[in-house]
Amino acid sequence: MKKYFITGLLICAGGASMAAGTQPGNDMTASLFPWVRTLHILMAALWLGAGALLTLYVLPTLRRLGAAGQPTLRSLEGLGLSRFMAAIGGLTLLSGLWLYWTLTAGLATAAIRSPSGIVFGLGALAGILAGIVAGAVISRSIKRLDALGERSADGPEALALHHRIARASRLALALLLVAVVAMSLGHTA
């Protein structure tokens, strides 16, 4: 089992050609690994950056503007903000799950229980939870807020939705930070 985990680490460290010969039939995985890892890193960076911008600046501004911010929210939704966030979050999670599967040799117990396996697993759990919070709470609440329209944008339901979005956004951002830190430390554990 250690051989498979070391193979994954060699591939991850850029030694795809060294690791490719360690297991018959692993050439495809070895050649895909750096590309999927690059996709994962880029999508995670986009997800974290967009989440931070929305959580720290855009959503609080829209909340302060009340009804006057409704056209901006509608415009953001019209431009596909929710679809963009779902796409980058989904690609991050799918590529991360593939990487974890590969690095743990198909979820081999010894690899999962290794220090690196534990750190990557905790990071994966944080990322998955962030995706659930984003999809189940934030996205749905933003759509409900958008559906209220300008007439109800200052009402109690809108205020409750703004508070729900703010809490969930802070939670998702914290989870994404945990995931990124874990992913960066996983190779040194």
PDB file of C-alpha atoms in Angstrom:
ATOM      1  CA  MET A   1       0.000   0.000   0.000  1.00  0.00           C
ATOM      2  CA  LYS A   2       2.829   2.389   0.806  1.00  0.00           C
ATOM      3  CA  LYS A   3       4.142   1.798  -2.711  1.00  0.00           C
ATOM      4  CA  TYR A   4       0.910   3.181  -4.204  1.00  0.00           C
ATOM      5  CA  PHE A   5       0.881   6.203  -1.935  1.00  0.00           C
ATOM      6  CA  ILE A   6       4.530   6.944  -2.706  1.00  0.00           C
ATOM      7  CA  THR A   7       3.716   6.525  -6.394  1.00  0.00           C
ATOM      8  CA  GLY A   8       0.975   9.146  -6.046  1.00  0.00           C
ATOM      9  CA  LEU A   9       3.298  11.502  -4.211  1.00  0.00           C
ATOM     10  CA  LEU A  10       5.978  11.098  -6.879  1.00  0.00           C
ATOM     11  CA  ILE A  11       3.446  11.913  -9.571  1.00  0.00           C
ATOM     12  CA  CYS A  12       2.157  14.867  -7.559  1.00  0.00           C
ATOM     13  CA  ALA A  13       5.685  16.195  -7.066  1.00  0.00           C
ATOM     14  CA  GLY A  14       6.187  16.234 -10.811  1.00  0.00           C
ATOM     15  CA  GLY A  15       7.869  12.862 -11.185  1.00  0.00           C
ATOM     16  CA  ALA A  16       5.217  11.359 -13.434  1.00  0.00           C
ATOM     17  CA  SER A  17       7.802   9.669 -15.626  1.00  0.00           C
ATOM     18  CA  MET A  18       9.512   8.073 -12.576  1.00  0.00           C
ATOM     19  CA  ALA A  19       6.262   6.902 -11.038  1.00  0.00           C
ATOM     20  CA  ALA A  20       4.603   5.731 -14.236  1.00  0.00           C
ATOM     21  CA  GLY A  21       6.659   2.561 -14.450  1.00  0.00           C
ATOM     22  CA  THR A  22       6.030   1.437 -10.879  1.00  0.00           C
ATOM     23  CA  GLN A  23       2.700  -0.203 -11.594  1.00  0.00           C
ATOM     24  CA  PRO A  24       1.538  -1.897 -14.803  1.00  0.00           C
ATOM     25  CA  GLY A  25      -1.310  -0.060 -16.531  1.00  0.00           C
ATOM     26  CA  ASN A  26      -0.754   3.138 -14.569  1.00  0.00           C
ATOM     27  CA  ASP A  27       0.552   5.200 -17.507  1.00  0.00           C
ATOM     28  CA  MET A  28      -2.832   6.875 -18.060  1.00  0.00           C
ATOM     29  CA  THR A  29      -3.131   7.919 -14.412  1.00  0.00           C
ATOM     30  CA  ALA A  30       0.470   9.121 -14.356  1.00  0.00           C
ATOM     31  CA  SER A  31      -0.033  11.283 -17.428  1.00  0.00           C
ATOM     32  CA  LEU A  32      -3.378  12.683 -16.235  1.00  0.00           C
ATOM     33  CA  PHE A  33      -2.324  13.415 -12.666  1.00  0.00           C
ATOM     34  CA  PRO A  34      -0.438  16.705 -13.246  1.00  0.00           C
ATOM     35  CA  TRP A  35      -3.251  18.024 -15.449  1.00  0.00           C
ATOM     36  CA  VAL A  36      -6.001  17.144 -13.003  1.00  0.00           C
ATOM     37  CA  ARG A  37      -3.918  18.558 -10.134  1.00  0.00           C
ATOM     38  CA  THR A  38      -3.432  21.806 -12.076  1.00  0.00           C
ATOM     39  CA  LEU A  39      -7.173  21.992 -12.800  1.00  0.00           C
ATOM     40  CA  HIS A  40      -7.880  21.352  -9.114  1.00  0.00           C
ATOM     41  CA  ILE A  41      -5.520  24.095  -7.939  1.00  0.00           C
ATOM     42  CA  LEU A  42      -6.831  26.656 -10.446  1.00  0.00           C
ATOM     43  CA  MET A  43     -10.488  25.924  -9.675  1.00  0.00           C
ATOM     44  CA  ALA A  44      -9.833  25.980  -5.914  1.00  0.00           C
ATOM     45  CA  ALA A  45      -8.066  29.337  -6.238  1.00  0.00           C
ATOM     46  CA  LEU A  46     -10.994  30.732  -8.243  1.00  0.00           C
ATOM     47  CA  TRP A  47     -13.539  29.332  -5.778  1.00  0.00           C
ATOM     48  CA  LEU A  48     -11.717  30.713  -2.750  1.00  0.00           C
ATOM     49  CA  GLY A  49     -11.084  34.104  -4.380  1.00  0.00           C
ATOM     50  CA  ALA A  50     -14.625  34.519  -5.666  1.00  0.00           C
ATOM     51  CA  GLY A  51     -16.023  33.327  -2.342  1.00  0.00           C
ATOM     52  CA  ALA A  52     -13.875  35.809  -0.419  1.00  0.00           C
ATOM     53  CA  LEU A  53     -14.856  38.698  -2.701  1.00  0.00           C
ATOM     54  CA  LEU A  54     -18.544  37.861  -2.405  1.00  0.00           C
ATOM     55  CA  THR A  55     -18.451  37.211   1.360  1.00  0.00           C
ATOM     56  CA  LEU A  56     -16.350  40.196   2.362  1.00  0.00           C
ATOM     57  CA  TYR A  57     -17.479  42.870  -0.104  1.00  0.00           C
ATOM     58  CA  VAL A  58     -20.295  42.185  -2.585  1.00  0.00           C
ATOM     59  CA  LEU A  59     -22.923  40.584  -0.353  1.00  0.00           C
ATOM     60  CA  PRO A  60     -22.466  43.042   2.566  1.00  0.00           C
ATOM     61  CA  THR A  61     -22.784  45.925   0.084  1.00  0.00           C
ATOM     62  CA  LEU A  62     -25.990  44.486  -1.363  1.00  0.00           C
ATOM     63  CA  ARG A  63     -27.342  43.999   2.162  1.00  0.00           C
ATOM     64  CA  ARG A  64     -26.602  47.651   3.040  1.00  0.00           C
ATOM     65  CA  LEU A  65     -28.226  48.893  -0.161  1.00  0.00           C
ATOM     66  CA  GLY A  66     -31.461  47.015   0.516  1.00  0.00           C
ATOM     67  CA  ALA A  67     -33.977  47.574  -2.282  1.00  0.00           C
ATOM     68  CA  ALA A  68     -31.465  49.693  -4.208  1.00  0.00           C
ATOM     69  CA  GLY A  69     -29.156  46.664  -4.436  1.00  0.00           C
ATOM     70  CA  GLN A  70     -31.805  44.417  -5.958  1.00  0.00           C
ATOM     71  CA  PRO A  71     -31.010  45.389  -9.591  1.00  0.00           C
ATOM     72  CA  THR A  72     -27.339  44.586  -8.952  1.00  0.00           C
ATOM     73  CA  LEU A  73     -28.235  41.177  -7.533  1.00  0.00           C
ATOM     74  CA  ARG A  74     -30.515  40.510 -10.485  1.00  0.00           C
ATOM     75  CA  SER A  75     -27.728  41.555 -12.868  1.00  0.00           C
ATOM     76  CA  LEU A  76     -25.191  39.268 -11.164  1.00  0.00           C
ATOM     77  CA  GLU A  77     -27.619  36.370 -11.372  1.00  0.00           C
ATOM     78  CA  GLY A  78     -28.381  37.237 -14.996  1.00  0.00           C
ATOM     79  CA  LEU A  79     -24.687  37.118 -15.794  1.00  0.00           C
ATOM     80  CA  GLY A  80     -24.574  33.614 -14.315  1.00  0.00           C
ATOM     81  CA  LEU A  81     -22.918  34.156 -10.936  1.00  0.00           C
ATOM     82  CA  SER A  82     -24.624  31.127  -9.361  1.00  0.00           C
ATOM     83  CA  ARG A  83     -23.767  28.920 -12.336  1.00  0.00           C
ATOM     84  CA  PHE A  84     -20.149  30.141 -12.263  1.00  0.00           C
ATOM     85  CA  MET A  85     -19.795  29.425  -8.539  1.00  0.00           C
ATOM     86  CA  ALA A  86     -21.431  25.994  -8.950  1.00  0.00           C
ATOM     87  CA  ALA A  87     -19.166  25.132 -11.882  1.00  0.00           C
ATOM     88  CA  ILE A  88     -15.895  26.076 -10.198  1.00  0.00           C
ATOM     89  CA  GLY A  89     -16.976  24.455  -6.939  1.00  0.00           C
ATOM     90  CA  GLY A  90     -18.070  21.298  -8.733  1.00  0.00           C
ATOM     91  CA  LEU A  91     -14.878  21.048 -10.795  1.00  0.00           C
ATOM     92  CA  THR A  92     -12.806  21.581  -7.657  1.00  0.00           C
ATOM     93  CA  LEU A  93     -14.661  18.827  -5.809  1.00  0.00           C
ATOM     94  CA  LEU A  94     -14.665  16.335  -8.692  1.00  0.00           C
ATOM     95  CA  SER A  95     -10.981  16.817  -9.499  1.00  0.00           C
ATOM     96  CA  GLY A  96     -10.153  16.655  -5.783  1.00  0.00           C
ATOM     97  CA  LEU A  97     -12.041  13.398  -5.348  1.00  0.00           C
ATOM     98  CA  TRP A  98     -10.161  11.907  -8.314  1.00  0.00           C
ATOM     99  CA  LEU A  99      -6.839  13.082  -6.855  1.00  0.00           C
ATOM    100  CA  TYR A 100      -7.695  11.605  -3.444  1.00  0.00           C
ATOM    101  CA  TRP A 101      -8.728   8.324  -5.063  1.00  0.00           C
ATOM    102  CA  THR A 102      -5.445   8.250  -6.972  1.00  0.00           C
ATOM    103  CA  LEU A 103      -3.220   9.261  -4.059  1.00  0.00           C
ATOM    104  CA  THR A 104      -4.805   6.668  -1.778  1.00  0.00           C
ATOM    105  CA  ALA A 105      -4.566   3.888  -4.397  1.00  0.00           C
ATOM    106  CA  GLY A 106      -8.334   3.520  -4.624  1.00  0.00           C
ATOM    107  CA  LEU A 107      -9.012   4.364  -0.976  1.00  0.00           C
ATOM    108  CA  ALA A 108      -6.559   1.824   0.435  1.00  0.00           C
ATOM    109  CA  THR A 109      -6.825   1.835   4.230  1.00  0.00           C
ATOM    110  CA  ALA A 110      -3.073   2.167   4.794  1.00  0.00           C
ATOM    111  CA  ALA A 111      -2.881   5.205   2.515  1.00  0.00           C
ATOM    112  CA  ILE A 112      -5.938   6.877   4.053  1.00  0.00           C
ATOM    113  CA  ARG A 113      -4.538   6.368   7.573  1.00  0.00           C
ATOM    114  CA  SER A 114      -1.116   7.758   6.697  1.00  0.00           C
ATOM    115  CA  PRO A 115      -0.375  11.320   7.868  1.00  0.00           C
ATOM    116  CA  SER A 116      -0.757  12.672   4.333  1.00  0.00           C
ATOM    117  CA  GLY A 117      -3.935  10.677   3.781  1.00  0.00           C
ATOM    118  CA  ILE A 118      -5.459  12.085   6.978  1.00  0.00           C
ATOM    119  CA  VAL A 119      -4.540  15.687   6.128  1.00  0.00           C
ATOM    120  CA  PHE A 120      -5.831  15.367   2.558  1.00  0.00           C
ATOM    121  CA  GLY A 121      -8.966  13.637   3.872  1.00  0.00           C
ATOM    122  CA  LEU A 122      -9.699  16.437   6.336  1.00  0.00           C
ATOM    123  CA  GLY A 123      -9.141  19.002   3.585  1.00  0.00           C
ATOM    124  CA  ALA A 124     -11.458  17.064   1.293  1.00  0.00           C
ATOM    125  CA  LEU A 125     -14.123  16.915   4.002  1.00  0.00           C
ATOM    126  CA  ALA A 126     -13.871  20.688   4.516  1.00  0.00           C
ATOM    127  CA  GLY A 127     -14.146  21.289   0.750  1.00  0.00           C
ATOM    128  CA  ILE A 128     -17.143  18.975   0.411  1.00  0.00           C
ATOM    129  CA  LEU A 129     -18.891  20.675   3.343  1.00  0.00           C
ATOM    130  CA  ALA A 130     -18.189  24.084   1.760  1.00  0.00           C
ATOM    131  CA  GLY A 131     -19.790  22.832  -1.464  1.00  0.00           C
ATOM    132  CA  ILE A 132     -22.854  21.603   0.407  1.00  0.00           C
ATOM    133  CA  VAL A 133     -23.249  24.899   2.282  1.00  0.00           C
ATOM    134  CA  ALA A 134     -22.786  26.863  -0.954  1.00  0.00           C
ATOM    135  CA  GLY A 135     -25.322  24.848  -2.912  1.00  0.00           C
ATOM    136  CA  ALA A 136     -27.919  24.061  -0.270  1.00  0.00           C
ATOM    137  CA  VAL A 137     -27.940  27.345   1.633  1.00  0.00           C
ATOM    138  CA  ILE A 138     -26.233  30.230  -0.178  1.00  0.00           C
ATOM    139  CA  SER A 139     -27.367  29.588  -3.746  1.00  0.00           C
ATOM    140  CA  ARG A 140     -30.959  28.799  -2.791  1.00  0.00           C
ATOM    141  CA  SER A 141     -31.168  31.832  -0.501  1.00  0.00           C
ATOM    142  CA  ILE A 142     -29.795  34.158  -3.185  1.00  0.00           C
ATOM    143  CA  LYS A 143     -32.351  32.829  -5.662  1.00  0.00           C
ATOM    144  CA  ARG A 144     -35.165  33.357  -3.140  1.00  0.00           C
ATOM    145  CA  LEU A 145     -33.890  36.878  -2.449  1.00  0.00           C
ATOM    146  CA  ASP A 146     -33.775  37.612  -6.175  1.00  0.00           C
ATOM    147  CA  ALA A 147     -37.334  36.289  -6.562  1.00  0.00           C
ATOM    148  CA  LEU A 148     -38.634  38.688  -3.875  1.00  0.00           C
ATOM    149  CA  GLY A 149     -38.104  41.640  -6.178  1.00  0.00           C
ATOM    150  CA  GLU A 150     -37.523  45.259  -5.264  1.00  0.00           C
ATOM    151  CA  ARG A 151     -40.852  45.722  -3.478  1.00  0.00           C
ATOM    152  CA  SER A 152     -39.973  43.235  -0.741  1.00  0.00           C
ATOM    153  CA  ALA A 153     -36.204  43.805  -0.661  1.00  0.00           C
ATOM    154  CA  ASP A 154     -36.369  45.714   2.636  1.00  0.00           C
ATOM    155  CA  GLY A 155     -38.925  43.432   4.291  1.00  0.00           C
ATOM    156  CA  PRO A 156     -38.368  40.927   7.102  1.00  0.00           C
ATOM    157  CA  GLU A 157     -38.027  37.932   4.760  1.00  0.00           C
ATOM    158  CA  ALA A 158     -35.308  39.678   2.757  1.00  0.00           C
ATOM    159  CA  LEU A 159     -33.489  40.680   5.932  1.00  0.00           C
ATOM    160  CA  ALA A 160     -33.621  37.084   7.209  1.00  0.00           C
ATOM    161  CA  LEU A 161     -32.308  35.811   3.877  1.00  0.00           C
ATOM    162  CA  HIS A 162     -29.443  38.344   3.935  1.00  0.00           C
ATOM    163  CA  HIS A 163     -28.460  37.178   7.426  1.00  0.00           C
ATOM    164  CA  ARG A 164     -28.694  33.523   6.402  1.00  0.00           C
ATOM    165  CA  ILE A 165     -26.529  34.190   3.335  1.00  0.00           C
ATOM    166  CA  ALA A 166     -23.977  36.105   5.425  1.00  0.00           C
ATOM    167  CA  ARG A 167     -23.650  33.327   8.031  1.00  0.00           C
ATOM    168  CA  ALA A 168     -23.454  30.576   5.416  1.00  0.00           C
ATOM    169  CA  SER A 169     -20.954  32.545   3.311  1.00  0.00           C
ATOM    170  CA  ARG A 170     -18.645  33.047   6.294  1.00  0.00           C
ATOM    171  CA  LEU A 171     -18.894  29.340   7.134  1.00  0.00           C
ATOM    172  CA  ALA A 172     -18.193  28.285   3.536  1.00  0.00           C
ATOM    173  CA  LEU A 173     -15.238  30.686   3.318  1.00  0.00           C
ATOM    174  CA  ALA A 174     -13.781  29.302   6.566  1.00  0.00           C
ATOM    175  CA  LEU A 175     -14.208  25.737   5.281  1.00  0.00           C
ATOM    176  CA  LEU A 176     -12.506  26.653   1.996  1.00  0.00           C
ATOM    177  CA  LEU A 177      -9.593  28.147   3.924  1.00  0.00           C
ATOM    178  CA  VAL A 178      -9.270  24.932   5.953  1.00  0.00           C
ATOM    179  CA  ALA A 179      -9.344  22.906   2.731  1.00  0.00           C
ATOM    180  CA  VAL A 180      -6.652  25.023   1.056  1.00  0.00           C
ATOM    181  CA  VAL A 181      -4.381  24.904   4.106  1.00  0.00           C
ATOM    182  CA  ALA A 182      -4.839  21.137   4.382  1.00  0.00           C
ATOM    183  CA  MET A 183      -4.090  20.630   0.697  1.00  0.00           C
ATOM    184  CA  SER A 184      -0.928  22.682   0.944  1.00  0.00           C
ATOM    185  CA  LEU A 185       0.214  20.791   4.083  1.00  0.00           C
ATOM    186  CA  GLY A 186      -0.805  17.342   2.868  1.00  0.00           C
ATOM    187  CA  HIS A 187       2.367  16.880   0.846  1.00  0.00           C
ATOM    188  CA  THR A 188       4.556  17.595   3.872  1.00  0.00           C
ATOM    189  CA  ALA A 189       2.697  15.428   6.408  1.00  0.00           C
TER     190      ALA A 189
END
